């Protein structure tokens, strides 16, 4: 039996490459199974004798050999290496494992040099982020070090980086990137080159293209050598955050002014304007884009959008996604809009002083929308997210901002037979102010000349491709009336430059166009100035000067694409004009409101006019709440006369009707009896509220407790109930609410708050007051904090 077992290996059809060779200098004998081994096949016994390490006895307690990434050569038919003689037990075949393990190139550690004060983050302008994460900007070189198990041999060793982002990373979609090691860097692509080597450590210089998708990437390192290949273990601490790069000329968000980059990317505090064009108010807003955890929350918002990360390299796409995600409609975005005046289920929109508290609440509650926001809050959060991700952005306020609901590119006002407004038909509206955003980028998807500032809006007004979002809309397209260019140019054009068309109802139910106003929409478009807290008027970027030929051409060009193109009418001679004005900054809350109505007869004939007036309480969005006064006056005006009529609204008539912004609208309409010409205008104004006074007490030093005194005088002859103060300041104090209680009629109060500053330098402390009777009350104090 034993002799029969010794046969040529070639006769073993299943193992043609294995020849029964010599082990310990003697021929290997294949034996018949013992009686005690009947359950074990002869083939299994033979394999166990040839390689007991791989095929131990069932009760063999020997441990498996270390498995590496090295391929075994036995399949190629190589003879098994000889072993020293150990007659009592066959020696396991030598695999060369220890030597190959020594040859195998393994990654011991990765050093991304991610200190905030290090070369990478300072050169990438990411040193302001309050995090230990590695944050870089695309299209720019960065340095990293890798410690290996042995010195790197450029002749025989290979190394490349692997970066993955998104739930299903793929090379084809750019969400998995294999970064090769090259001899010299070319630029404009993913590549790495060794720039320094000391012992087992190698330092790499790495380039990325300026089209890289932004986001959080998992980093691993793969090495290959004669001993095999190995891949480092993913360490979340070494994840790479890649942002847009306004400092890189190849990036579509490139901005060539360093002063503007400091303002529109790096400034974490700004101003937001509100009120009316004649009563411009301002408030400070904490953008806080560098605060701890905000970058992760911004990426969390992108992830919650459900859009593929492969599209996150295009800023046009990214801003459209964020525009939709800032509001909660459609997609459970960040903020729930509420203009009802009832905010009992959440926070009143006027209370917020910045974006941080809103974003953290959204993230903390696992993407449950935060209650509540209005346009300035949507815009403030939008600016935070855009700047955080590296897109230059600013918050913009448009006064007398039209809301066109039917793509007519006109703002339509419907009047009845008596020239009184038909409120249920007046779905178009003119907001006292509306706040949106501009972001800066090239527009390779549009004809040349449309790059630069783009209008984007996160306040849910109308849908764009089925989703509540708006933009990016090129300001040059808006300025010239090119409403056929994407995205949402007709809507933005109407906001800043639509004509207001008045329609009167006929007895048969039809309407005739009776009057048009050409200069009532889009005034004092405002944003914070670069490098200061002053207001910058950017109306000229959105429209040509009112009344110029260029402006009229832009309106005519746009209106040809509107749903009511026939409604556009050229200007006609008007011999009687009507204008409303007020003294100074306008009426104060708690006092009577006085306005002036100026009528001019430019003809050489006597004119008589029946003038109708109606004053309404409105939301700042122009939406009607209640009529609180109506009147009818007969006016006689002599040839070439200028007549001024005084108009007064008493406190008792409005005190129980006001809503959020204390906004009121006076509608005037009339007919010139001699010519049957129609006169009409609408004038919005607000009742000004007092500011909070914030006074620092003592010196401000990092790490040392300090105090501030907040004081306020109630302007109303009634008690303010359940007053809440909101306090916030970057580097000073995290957002906190102070339940103060009641403030008596016309009473003055003060409250002292303590906190410990955490960051040195010039800081802004903001406070706001909220109660049912009075809103939009706030204040700001500049505090310089000394280092400890």
mmCIF file of C-alpha atoms in Angstrom, residues 261-618:
data_model
loop_
_atom_site.group_PDB
_atom_site.id
_atom_site.type_symbol
_atom_site.label_atom_id
_atom_site.label_comp_id
_atom_site.label_asym_id
_atom_site.label_seq_id
_atom_site.Cartn_x
_atom_site.Cartn_y
_atom_site.Cartn_z
ATOM 1 C CA UNK A 261 -12.508 88.438 0.300
ATOM 2 C CA UNK A 262 -11.948 89.552 3.891
ATOM 3 C CA UNK A 263 -15.442 91.031 3.926
ATOM 4 C CA UNK A 264 -17.454 88.491 1.972
ATOM 5 C CA UNK A 265 -15.708 85.267 3.091
ATOM 6 C CA UNK A 266 -13.848 85.912 6.332
ATOM 7 C CA UNK A 267 -16.030 88.439 8.160
ATOM 8 C CA UNK A 268 -18.230 86.605 10.677
ATOM 9 C CA UNK A 269 -20.309 89.623 11.779
ATOM 10 C CA UNK A 270 -22.441 91.824 9.543
ATOM 11 C CA UNK A 271 -25.331 94.246 9.213
ATOM 12 C CA UNK A 272 -28.851 93.544 7.995
ATOM 13 C CA UNK A 273 -31.105 96.408 6.926
ATOM 14 C CA UNK A 274 -34.878 96.640 7.356
ATOM 15 C CA UNK A 275 -37.671 99.224 7.532
ATOM 16 C CA UNK A 276 -38.697 101.332 4.538
ATOM 17 C CA UNK A 277 -36.764 103.286 1.933
ATOM 18 C CA UNK A 278 -37.428 106.464 3.908
ATOM 19 C CA UNK A 279 -36.813 104.830 7.298
ATOM 20 C CA UNK A 280 -33.881 102.501 6.890
ATOM 21 C CA UNK A 281 -33.185 100.524 10.030
ATOM 22 C CA UNK A 282 -30.201 98.299 10.702
ATOM 23 C CA UNK A 283 -29.259 95.480 13.015
ATOM 24 C CA UNK A 284 -26.069 93.532 13.630
ATOM 25 C CA UNK A 285 -26.077 89.835 12.790
ATOM 26 C CA UNK A 286 -23.655 87.130 13.957
ATOM 27 C CA UNK A 287 -22.902 84.962 10.958
ATOM 28 C CA UNK A 288 -20.492 82.844 13.002
ATOM 29 C CA UNK A 289 -19.369 80.692 10.076
ATOM 30 C CA UNK A 290 -16.157 79.733 11.895
ATOM 31 C CA UNK A 291 -17.765 78.771 15.197
ATOM 32 C CA UNK A 292 -17.204 75.267 16.538
ATOM 33 C CA UNK A 293 -19.275 72.697 14.641
ATOM 34 C CA UNK A 294 -20.802 75.091 12.094
ATOM 35 C CA UNK A 295 -18.849 73.667 9.138
ATOM 36 C CA UNK A 296 -20.019 70.156 10.005
ATOM 37 C CA UNK A 297 -23.600 71.452 10.232
ATOM 38 C CA UNK A 298 -23.338 73.121 6.818
ATOM 39 C CA UNK A 299 -22.235 69.819 5.289
ATOM 40 C CA UNK A 300 -25.003 68.098 7.257
ATOM 41 C CA UNK A 301 -27.480 70.412 5.503
ATOM 42 C CA UNK A 302 -26.072 69.442 2.117
ATOM 43 C CA UNK A 303 -26.324 65.769 3.018
ATOM 44 C CA UNK A 304 -29.933 66.188 4.174
ATOM 45 C CA UNK A 305 -30.798 67.656 0.787
ATOM 46 C CA UNK A 306 -30.423 64.193 -0.707
ATOM 47 C CA UNK A 307 -28.463 65.578 -3.650
ATOM 48 C CA UNK A 308 -25.466 63.550 -4.868
ATOM 49 C CA UNK A 309 -22.048 64.795 -3.676
ATOM 50 C CA UNK A 310 -20.814 64.474 -7.242
ATOM 51 C CA UNK A 311 -22.655 67.741 -7.944
ATOM 52 C CA UNK A 312 -21.073 69.641 -5.091
ATOM 53 C CA UNK A 313 -18.220 70.911 -7.210
ATOM 54 C CA UNK A 314 -20.458 73.347 -9.093
ATOM 55 C CA UNK A 315 -21.283 76.464 -7.034
ATOM 56 C CA UNK A 316 -24.386 77.132 -9.146
ATOM 57 C CA UNK A 317 -25.770 73.764 -8.087
ATOM 58 C CA UNK A 318 -24.653 74.143 -4.477
ATOM 59 C CA UNK A 319 -26.312 77.538 -3.957
ATOM 60 C CA UNK A 320 -29.561 76.250 -5.459
ATOM 61 C CA UNK A 321 -29.485 73.303 -3.069
ATOM 62 C CA UNK A 322 -28.795 75.552 -0.076
ATOM 63 C CA UNK A 323 -31.441 78.062 -1.189
ATOM 64 C CA UNK A 324 -33.992 75.252 -0.959
ATOM 65 C CA UNK A 325 -32.619 73.825 2.292
ATOM 66 C CA UNK A 326 -32.574 77.044 4.333
ATOM 67 C CA UNK A 327 -36.374 77.101 4.270
ATOM 68 C CA UNK A 328 -38.378 74.155 5.595
ATOM 69 C CA UNK A 329 -40.915 73.936 2.762
ATOM 70 C CA UNK A 330 -40.550 70.828 0.548
ATOM 71 C CA UNK A 331 -37.526 69.281 2.218
ATOM 72 C CA UNK A 332 -37.518 69.785 6.010
ATOM 73 C CA UNK A 333 -34.939 72.516 5.715
ATOM 74 C CA UNK A 334 -33.557 74.718 8.461
ATOM 75 C CA UNK A 335 -36.190 77.392 9.160
ATOM 76 C CA UNK A 336 -39.969 77.478 9.201
ATOM 77 C CA UNK A 337 -41.326 80.737 7.814
ATOM 78 C CA UNK A 338 -44.058 82.429 9.809
ATOM 79 C CA UNK A 339 -45.608 85.842 9.124
ATOM 80 C CA UNK A 340 -48.779 85.332 11.179
ATOM 81 C CA UNK A 341 -47.769 87.223 14.308
ATOM 82 C CA UNK A 342 -48.354 84.109 16.409
ATOM 83 C CA UNK A 343 -45.035 82.520 17.393
ATOM 84 C CA UNK A 344 -46.103 80.706 20.561
ATOM 85 C CA UNK A 345 -44.895 77.352 19.210
ATOM 86 C CA UNK A 346 -41.355 78.617 18.679
ATOM 87 C CA UNK A 347 -39.123 81.690 18.704
ATOM 88 C CA UNK A 348 -40.251 85.008 17.265
ATOM 89 C CA UNK A 349 -38.240 85.830 14.113
ATOM 90 C CA UNK A 350 -37.247 89.224 15.519
ATOM 91 C CA UNK A 351 -35.491 87.628 18.506
ATOM 92 C CA UNK A 352 -32.679 85.946 16.568
ATOM 93 C CA UNK A 353 -29.394 87.859 16.543
ATOM 94 C CA UNK A 354 -27.383 85.397 14.503
ATOM 95 C CA UNK A 355 -27.205 82.093 12.676
ATOM 96 C CA UNK A 356 -25.346 79.906 15.172
ATOM 97 C CA UNK A 357 -28.231 79.209 17.515
ATOM 98 C CA UNK A 358 -30.540 78.396 14.587
ATOM 99 C CA UNK A 359 -28.086 76.021 12.918
ATOM 100 C CA UNK A 360 -27.198 74.223 16.138
ATOM 101 C CA UNK A 361 -30.835 73.711 17.019
ATOM 102 C CA UNK A 362 -31.471 72.242 13.554
ATOM 103 C CA UNK A 363 -28.545 69.837 13.898
ATOM 104 C CA UNK A 364 -29.260 68.935 17.507
ATOM 105 C CA UNK A 365 -32.828 67.933 16.630
ATOM 106 C CA UNK A 366 -31.676 65.795 13.693
ATOM 107 C CA UNK A 367 -32.901 68.101 10.942
ATOM 108 C CA UNK A 368 -36.189 69.070 12.558
ATOM 109 C CA UNK A 369 -36.961 72.555 11.155
ATOM 110 C CA UNK A 370 -36.471 75.456 13.562
ATOM 111 C CA UNK A 371 -39.413 77.734 14.360
ATOM 112 C CA UNK A 372 -39.533 80.572 13.193
ATOM 113 C CA UNK A 373 -37.923 82.751 10.555
ATOM 114 C CA UNK A 374 -38.667 85.642 8.240
ATOM 115 C CA UNK A 375 -36.660 86.989 5.327
ATOM 116 C CA UNK A 376 -33.744 88.485 7.288
ATOM 117 C CA UNK A 377 -33.273 85.265 9.263
ATOM 118 C CA UNK A 378 -33.346 83.150 6.086
ATOM 119 C CA UNK A 379 -30.825 85.506 4.486
ATOM 120 C CA UNK A 380 -28.577 85.667 7.555
ATOM 121 C CA UNK A 381 -28.351 81.873 7.777
ATOM 122 C CA UNK A 382 -27.812 81.658 4.014
ATOM 123 C CA UNK A 383 -24.846 84.049 4.242
ATOM 124 C CA UNK A 384 -23.385 81.938 7.058
ATOM 125 C CA UNK A 385 -23.569 78.706 5.070
ATOM 126 C CA UNK A 386 -22.194 80.233 1.864
ATOM 127 C CA UNK A 387 -19.241 81.913 3.588
ATOM 128 C CA UNK A 388 -18.556 78.788 5.620
ATOM 129 C CA UNK A 389 -18.289 76.694 2.436
ATOM 130 C CA UNK A 390 -16.088 79.307 0.751
ATOM 131 C CA UNK A 391 -18.534 81.101 -1.555
ATOM 132 C CA UNK A 392 -18.290 84.907 -1.252
ATOM 133 C CA UNK A 393 -21.676 86.177 -0.084
ATOM 134 C CA UNK A 394 -23.433 89.209 1.304
ATOM 135 C CA UNK A 395 -26.852 89.957 2.753
ATOM 136 C CA UNK A 396 -28.888 92.384 0.612
ATOM 137 C CA UNK A 397 -32.032 94.396 1.389
ATOM 138 C CA UNK A 398 -34.334 95.720 -1.328
ATOM 139 C CA UNK A 399 -36.823 98.416 -0.346
ATOM 140 C CA UNK A 400 -40.275 98.518 -1.974
ATOM 141 C CA UNK A 401 -39.623 94.977 -3.137
ATOM 142 C CA UNK A 402 -42.263 93.606 -5.476
ATOM 143 C CA UNK A 403 -43.604 90.074 -5.212
ATOM 144 C CA UNK A 404 -44.878 89.080 -8.644
ATOM 145 C CA UNK A 405 -47.143 86.031 -8.330
ATOM 146 C CA UNK A 406 -48.149 85.513 -11.971
ATOM 147 C CA UNK A 407 -44.917 86.100 -13.948
ATOM 148 C CA UNK A 408 -46.434 89.226 -15.472
ATOM 149 C CA UNK A 409 -43.292 91.211 -14.591
ATOM 150 C CA UNK A 410 -45.682 93.876 -13.330
ATOM 151 C CA UNK A 411 -47.114 94.534 -9.896
ATOM 152 C CA UNK A 412 -50.877 94.647 -10.283
ATOM 153 C CA UNK A 413 -53.279 96.566 -8.016
ATOM 154 C CA UNK A 414 -57.011 95.953 -8.501
ATOM 155 C CA UNK A 415 -59.558 98.651 -7.559
ATOM 156 C CA UNK A 416 -63.341 98.572 -7.529
ATOM 157 C CA UNK A 417 -65.707 101.041 -9.206
ATOM 158 C CA UNK A 418 -65.101 103.497 -6.331
ATOM 159 C CA UNK A 419 -61.306 103.185 -6.604
ATOM 160 C CA UNK A 420 -61.012 101.262 -3.350
ATOM 161 C CA UNK A 421 -58.574 98.292 -3.292
ATOM 162 C CA UNK A 422 -60.062 94.837 -3.853
ATOM 163 C CA UNK A 423 -57.934 93.067 -1.285
ATOM 164 C CA UNK A 424 -58.707 89.456 -2.225
ATOM 165 C CA UNK A 425 -57.514 90.090 -5.797
ATOM 166 C CA UNK A 426 -54.339 91.895 -4.840
ATOM 167 C CA UNK A 427 -52.119 88.818 -4.626
ATOM 168 C CA UNK A 428 -49.154 90.741 -5.979
ATOM 169 C CA UNK A 429 -47.610 92.757 -3.211
ATOM 170 C CA UNK A 430 -44.847 95.226 -2.536
ATOM 171 C CA UNK A 431 -42.859 94.402 0.575
ATOM 172 C CA UNK A 432 -41.619 97.339 2.609
ATOM 173 C CA UNK A 433 -38.306 95.550 2.454
ATOM 174 C CA UNK A 434 -37.127 92.131 1.468
ATOM 175 C CA UNK A 435 -33.795 90.585 2.400
ATOM 176 C CA UNK A 436 -31.990 88.110 0.175
ATOM 177 C CA UNK A 437 -28.369 87.369 -0.753
ATOM 178 C CA UNK A 438 -25.770 88.002 -3.395
ATOM 179 C CA UNK A 439 -23.076 85.416 -4.021
ATOM 180 C CA UNK A 440 -20.031 85.779 -6.244
ATOM 181 C CA UNK A 441 -19.124 83.335 -9.005
ATOM 182 C CA UNK A 442 -18.402 82.955 -12.694
ATOM 183 C CA UNK A 443 -21.313 81.722 -14.806
ATOM 184 C CA UNK A 444 -19.901 79.481 -17.543
ATOM 185 C CA UNK A 445 -23.475 78.237 -18.102
ATOM 186 C CA UNK A 446 -24.558 81.725 -19.272
ATOM 187 C CA UNK A 447 -23.391 84.018 -22.099
ATOM 188 C CA UNK A 448 -20.203 85.936 -21.421
ATOM 189 C CA UNK A 449 -20.548 88.926 -19.149
ATOM 190 C CA UNK A 450 -22.972 87.412 -16.667
ATOM 191 C CA UNK A 451 -20.459 86.366 -14.040
ATOM 192 C CA UNK A 452 -19.899 88.249 -10.794
ATOM 193 C CA UNK A 453 -22.639 88.935 -8.283
ATOM 194 C CA UNK A 454 -25.636 86.609 -8.414
ATOM 195 C CA UNK A 455 -28.896 87.083 -6.503
ATOM 196 C CA UNK A 456 -30.066 84.075 -4.469
ATOM 197 C CA UNK A 457 -32.987 83.878 -2.075
ATOM 198 C CA UNK A 458 -33.970 81.302 0.534
ATOM 199 C CA UNK A 459 -37.245 82.905 1.652
ATOM 200 C CA UNK A 460 -40.082 80.733 0.335
ATOM 201 C CA UNK A 461 -42.104 82.921 -2.055
ATOM 202 C CA UNK A 462 -42.465 81.137 -5.394
ATOM 203 C CA UNK A 463 -41.221 77.781 -6.649
ATOM 204 C CA UNK A 464 -38.321 77.301 -9.039
ATOM 205 C CA UNK A 465 -38.439 74.013 -10.940
ATOM 206 C CA UNK A 466 -40.965 72.782 -8.404
ATOM 207 C CA UNK A 467 -39.027 73.744 -5.269
ATOM 208 C CA UNK A 468 -39.151 76.862 -3.109
ATOM 209 C CA UNK A 469 -35.817 78.459 -3.955
ATOM 210 C CA UNK A 470 -34.519 81.307 -6.087
ATOM 211 C CA UNK A 471 -31.369 81.901 -8.132
ATOM 212 C CA UNK A 472 -28.566 82.256 -8.783
ATOM 213 C CA UNK A 473 -29.635 85.145 -10.983
ATOM 214 C CA UNK A 474 -26.970 87.244 -12.676
ATOM 215 C CA UNK A 475 -27.280 90.888 -11.641
ATOM 216 C CA UNK A 476 -26.201 91.972 -15.125
ATOM 217 C CA UNK A 477 -29.133 90.024 -16.592
ATOM 218 C CA UNK A 478 -31.527 91.695 -14.144
ATOM 219 C CA UNK A 479 -30.099 95.128 -14.903
ATOM 220 C CA UNK A 480 -30.608 94.738 -18.645
ATOM 221 C CA UNK A 481 -33.957 92.932 -18.560
ATOM 222 C CA UNK A 482 -32.605 89.630 -19.913
ATOM 223 C CA UNK A 483 -35.272 87.655 -18.126
ATOM 224 C CA UNK A 484 -34.879 84.662 -20.443
ATOM 225 C CA UNK A 485 -31.598 83.696 -18.734
ATOM 226 C CA UNK A 486 -31.608 81.201 -15.858
ATOM 227 C CA UNK A 487 -32.206 80.972 -12.950
ATOM 228 C CA UNK A 488 -35.391 82.827 -11.910
ATOM 229 C CA UNK A 489 -34.406 86.103 -13.556
ATOM 230 C CA UNK A 490 -38.048 87.184 -14.207
ATOM 231 C CA UNK A 491 -38.880 87.001 -10.503
ATOM 232 C CA UNK A 492 -35.825 88.981 -9.395
ATOM 233 C CA UNK A 493 -36.344 91.542 -12.162
ATOM 234 C CA UNK A 494 -39.919 92.132 -11.003
ATOM 235 C CA UNK A 495 -38.702 92.566 -7.414
ATOM 236 C CA UNK A 496 -36.495 95.517 -8.321
ATOM 237 C CA UNK A 497 -37.881 97.072 -11.497
ATOM 238 C CA UNK A 498 -41.485 96.164 -12.257
ATOM 239 C CA UNK A 499 -44.038 98.836 -13.037
ATOM 240 C CA UNK A 500 -47.042 99.051 -10.749
ATOM 241 C CA UNK A 501 -50.217 98.758 -12.859
ATOM 242 C CA UNK A 502 -53.603 99.860 -11.475
ATOM 243 C CA UNK A 503 -56.736 98.136 -12.786
ATOM 244 C CA UNK A 504 -60.330 99.267 -12.240
ATOM 245 C CA UNK A 505 -63.294 96.938 -12.228
ATOM 246 C CA UNK A 506 -66.064 97.574 -14.738
ATOM 247 C CA UNK A 507 -69.753 96.931 -14.214
ATOM 248 C CA UNK A 508 -69.530 93.758 -16.315
ATOM 249 C CA UNK A 509 -66.734 92.352 -14.118
ATOM 250 C CA UNK A 510 -63.875 93.074 -16.505
ATOM 251 C CA UNK A 511 -60.925 95.316 -15.671
ATOM 252 C CA UNK A 512 -59.344 98.234 -17.458
ATOM 253 C CA UNK A 513 -55.820 99.472 -16.943
ATOM 254 C CA UNK A 514 -56.243 102.965 -15.559
ATOM 255 C CA UNK A 515 -52.860 104.023 -14.262
ATOM 256 C CA UNK A 516 -49.237 102.933 -13.958
ATOM 257 C CA UNK A 517 -46.372 103.931 -11.671
ATOM 258 C CA UNK A 518 -42.907 103.463 -13.016
ATOM 259 C CA UNK A 519 -40.662 104.428 -10.130
ATOM 260 C CA UNK A 520 -42.193 102.771 -7.099
ATOM 261 C CA UNK A 521 -40.333 99.435 -6.961
ATOM 262 C CA UNK A 522 -36.729 98.681 -6.077
ATOM 263 C CA UNK A 523 -35.140 101.463 -4.045
ATOM 264 C CA UNK A 524 -32.088 101.877 -1.823
ATOM 265 C CA UNK A 525 -30.858 98.303 -2.369
ATOM 266 C CA UNK A 526 -28.498 98.004 0.574
ATOM 267 C CA UNK A 527 -25.700 95.870 1.936
ATOM 268 C CA UNK A 528 -22.935 96.349 4.486
ATOM 269 C CA UNK A 529 -19.967 98.241 3.069
ATOM 270 C CA UNK A 530 -16.621 96.533 2.622
ATOM 271 C CA UNK A 531 -14.414 97.066 5.652
ATOM 272 C CA UNK A 532 -16.845 99.188 7.677
ATOM 273 C CA UNK A 533 -20.273 99.155 9.316
ATOM 274 C CA UNK A 534 -21.614 101.746 6.879
ATOM 275 C CA UNK A 535 -24.461 101.040 4.477
ATOM 276 C CA UNK A 536 -23.534 100.604 0.818
ATOM 277 C CA UNK A 537 -26.212 101.389 -1.803
ATOM 278 C CA UNK A 538 -25.897 98.892 -4.665
ATOM 279 C CA UNK A 539 -29.099 99.792 -6.534
ATOM 280 C CA UNK A 540 -27.043 100.645 -9.630
ATOM 281 C CA UNK A 541 -25.919 97.001 -9.876
ATOM 282 C CA UNK A 542 -29.542 95.838 -10.146
ATOM 283 C CA UNK A 543 -31.034 98.548 -12.375
ATOM 284 C CA UNK A 544 -30.217 101.578 -14.455
ATOM 285 C CA UNK A 545 -31.140 104.939 -12.955
ATOM 286 C CA UNK A 546 -34.906 105.414 -12.749
ATOM 287 C CA UNK A 547 -36.399 107.240 -15.684
ATOM 288 C CA UNK A 548 -33.371 106.910 -17.962
ATOM 289 C CA UNK A 549 -33.727 105.534 -21.454
ATOM 290 C CA UNK A 550 -31.629 102.508 -20.514
ATOM 291 C CA UNK A 551 -33.948 101.714 -17.613
ATOM 292 C CA UNK A 552 -37.063 101.977 -19.785
ATOM 293 C CA UNK A 553 -35.479 99.772 -22.450
ATOM 294 C CA UNK A 554 -34.707 97.160 -19.794
ATOM 295 C CA UNK A 555 -38.323 97.230 -18.584
ATOM 296 C CA UNK A 556 -39.700 96.955 -22.135
ATOM 297 C CA UNK A 557 -37.288 94.106 -22.907
ATOM 298 C CA UNK A 558 -38.341 92.211 -19.808
ATOM 299 C CA UNK A 559 -42.073 92.807 -20.180
ATOM 300 C CA UNK A 560 -42.098 91.257 -23.647
ATOM 301 C CA UNK A 561 -41.521 87.924 -21.892
ATOM 302 C CA UNK A 562 -44.168 88.481 -19.200
ATOM 303 C CA UNK A 563 -47.611 86.908 -19.025
ATOM 304 C CA UNK A 564 -49.235 90.332 -19.480
ATOM 305 C CA UNK A 565 -47.062 91.817 -22.202
ATOM 306 C CA UNK A 566 -49.991 93.869 -23.517
ATOM 307 C CA UNK A 567 -50.365 95.562 -20.145
ATOM 308 C CA UNK A 568 -47.161 97.504 -20.573
ATOM 309 C CA UNK A 569 -47.875 101.092 -21.478
ATOM 310 C CA UNK A 570 -45.490 103.841 -22.360
ATOM 311 C CA UNK A 571 -45.493 106.992 -20.331
ATOM 312 C CA UNK A 572 -48.188 109.571 -21.006
ATOM 313 C CA UNK A 573 -48.321 113.200 -20.090
ATOM 314 C CA UNK A 574 -49.684 113.835 -16.606
ATOM 315 C CA UNK A 575 -50.727 117.329 -15.671
ATOM 316 C CA UNK A 576 -51.404 116.507 -12.014
ATOM 317 C CA UNK A 577 -48.996 114.475 -9.859
ATOM 318 C CA UNK A 578 -49.251 113.031 -6.376
ATOM 319 C CA UNK A 579 -46.536 112.284 -3.810
ATOM 320 C CA UNK A 580 -46.462 111.306 -0.113
ATOM 321 C CA UNK A 581 -43.595 112.218 2.237
ATOM 322 C CA UNK A 582 -42.776 112.501 5.928
ATOM 323 C CA UNK A 583 -40.442 114.575 8.068
ATOM 324 C CA UNK A 584 -37.130 113.200 9.248
ATOM 325 C CA UNK A 585 -37.002 109.512 10.083
ATOM 326 C CA UNK A 586 -40.747 109.302 10.441
ATOM 327 C CA UNK A 587 -43.197 108.724 13.272
ATOM 328 C CA UNK A 588 -42.270 106.964 16.496
ATOM 329 C CA UNK A 589 -44.110 104.101 18.105
ATOM 330 C CA UNK A 590 -46.678 105.341 20.611
ATOM 331 C CA UNK A 591 -47.135 108.720 18.919
ATOM 332 C CA UNK A 592 -49.378 110.091 16.199
ATOM 333 C CA UNK A 593 -48.143 109.567 12.642
ATOM 334 C CA UNK A 594 -47.982 112.696 10.469
ATOM 335 C CA UNK A 595 -47.489 112.560 6.684
ATOM 336 C CA UNK A 596 -47.583 115.148 3.905
ATOM 337 C CA UNK A 597 -49.434 114.724 0.593
ATOM 338 C CA UNK A 598 -48.042 116.961 -2.129
ATOM 339 C CA UNK A 599 -50.091 117.603 -5.266
ATOM 340 C CA UNK A 600 -48.698 119.509 -8.237
ATOM 341 C CA UNK A 601 -50.774 120.933 -11.098
ATOM 342 C CA UNK A 602 -48.372 121.497 -13.970
ATOM 343 C CA UNK A 603 -51.104 122.611 -16.365
ATOM 344 C CA UNK A 604 -52.272 126.148 -17.072
ATOM 345 C CA UNK A 605 -55.808 125.258 -16.058
ATOM 346 C CA UNK A 606 -57.717 124.800 -12.810
ATOM 347 C CA UNK A 607 -58.120 121.193 -11.689
ATOM 348 C CA UNK A 608 -60.495 119.459 -9.253
ATOM 349 C CA UNK A 609 -59.789 116.033 -7.842
ATOM 350 C CA UNK A 610 -61.793 113.640 -5.710
ATOM 351 C CA UNK A 611 -59.105 112.011 -3.542
ATOM 352 C CA UNK A 612 -59.744 108.744 -1.713
ATOM 353 C CA UNK A 613 -57.449 107.629 1.126
ATOM 354 C CA UNK A 614 -57.238 104.336 2.950
ATOM 355 C CA UNK A 615 -54.752 103.392 5.646
ATOM 356 C CA UNK A 616 -54.141 99.749 6.456
ATOM 357 C CA UNK A 617 -52.069 97.768 8.888
ATOM 358 C CA UNK A 618 -49.887 95.471 6.795
#
